[in-house]
């Protein structure tokens, strides 16, 4: 399973960005999909998760500002980020629980940089 993330960039505080991440390759299914973020010197932290059925969960720091969604037909997950703050600056990674003939495991995308600055 390969994950390709897009949509990072530079945005002013209060602005919006939309990240997307598409899964490709040979797999039986993609279950939960998530976004994580990481800043220098800190551990990667969960931002939001969405199950295949559409149930969502958010970190407290982004609740009400970020929205995770997915298109199961395209095996793609999105993260709409509104009211961005400088503390949202990070490298954002997508994660997917993929099921292949070898079993289920987590897969990671390459990361896309989001910078919130005036």
C-alpha atoms as one frame of an Amber mdcrd trajectory, in Angstrom:
protein
   0.000   0.000   0.000   1.380   3.397  -0.994   0.053   6.652   0.448   0.560
   9.941  -1.374  -0.261  13.144   0.500  -0.911  16.549  -1.064  -2.005  20.015
  -0.052   0.521  21.406   2.384   1.818  24.930   2.117   2.167  28.340   3.702
  -0.952  30.028   5.057  -1.625  33.020   7.255  -3.149  32.620  10.710  -6.899
  32.262  10.411  -6.605  30.765   6.955  -7.550  27.362   5.594  -5.882  24.450
   3.866  -7.116  21.114   2.625  -4.892  18.063   2.723  -5.596  14.918   0.760
  -4.018  11.480   0.791  -4.693   8.689  -1.669  -3.951   5.018  -1.121  -2.818
   2.918  -4.054  -1.339  -0.494  -4.665  -2.584  -4.005  -4.129  -4.755  -4.395
  -1.059  -8.000  -6.020  -0.021  -9.327  -3.053   1.889  -8.416   0.176   3.627
  -9.901   0.424   7.086  -9.289   3.399   9.399  -7.474   6.373   7.921  -5.831
   9.076  10.007  -3.782  12.228   9.980  -0.862  12.739  12.335   1.493  15.671
  12.725   4.986  16.140  14.006   7.182  19.087  14.922  10.949  19.008  15.523
  11.856  17.364  18.805   8.362  16.020  19.434   6.668  12.720  18.856   4.200
  12.248  16.050   0.718  13.005  17.390  -2.716  11.970  16.206  -4.771  14.774
  14.677  -7.877  12.964  13.441  -9.147   9.499  12.543 -11.998   8.279  10.390
 -13.251   4.712  10.172 -14.408   3.074   6.977 -17.961   3.661   8.155 -17.350
   7.365   8.689 -16.963   7.605  12.459 -14.503  10.337  13.379 -12.290  11.278
  16.285 -10.240  14.441  16.786  -7.467  15.704  18.995  -8.750  18.302  21.446
  -6.475  20.928  19.922  -8.189  20.744  16.515 -11.776  19.878  17.479 -14.162
  22.305  15.801 -11.544  23.644  13.389 -10.483  20.564  11.404 -12.714  18.113
   9.569 -11.605  14.681   8.393 -13.502  12.951   5.608 -12.923  10.172   3.110
 -14.007   8.874  -0.258 -14.002   5.088  -0.021 -14.384   4.680  -3.778 -11.151
   6.614  -4.281  -9.408   5.293  -1.134  -8.692   8.902  -0.276  -8.770  10.758
   3.020  -9.046  14.518   3.394  -8.320  16.971   6.175 -10.021  20.355   5.933
  -8.177  22.735   8.231  -9.855  26.021   9.105  -8.962  28.832  11.512  -5.348
  27.771  11.368  -3.006  28.861  14.138   0.799  29.120  14.204   0.858  26.129
  16.551  -0.671  24.017  13.763   2.630  24.327  11.902   3.967  20.789  11.459
   4.731  18.008   9.057   1.441  16.212   8.484   1.411  12.475   7.780  -1.444
  10.329   6.608  -1.866   6.838   7.958  -4.001   3.968   6.781  -4.787   0.558
   8.147  -4.451  -1.581   5.058  -5.444  -5.207   4.649  -3.496  -7.305   2.169
  -3.031 -11.029   1.642  -0.226 -10.789   4.187  -2.554  -9.365   6.816  -3.371
  -5.977   8.301  -0.848  -3.306   9.194  -0.390   0.440   9.295   1.006   2.315
   6.325   2.381   5.876   6.248   2.563   8.604   3.667   5.621  10.770   3.073
   4.435  13.837   4.984   3.362  17.243   3.766   4.495  20.465   5.437   1.977
  22.955   6.754   3.327  26.333   7.830   1.054  28.876   9.494   2.736  32.249
   9.628   2.137  35.887   8.834
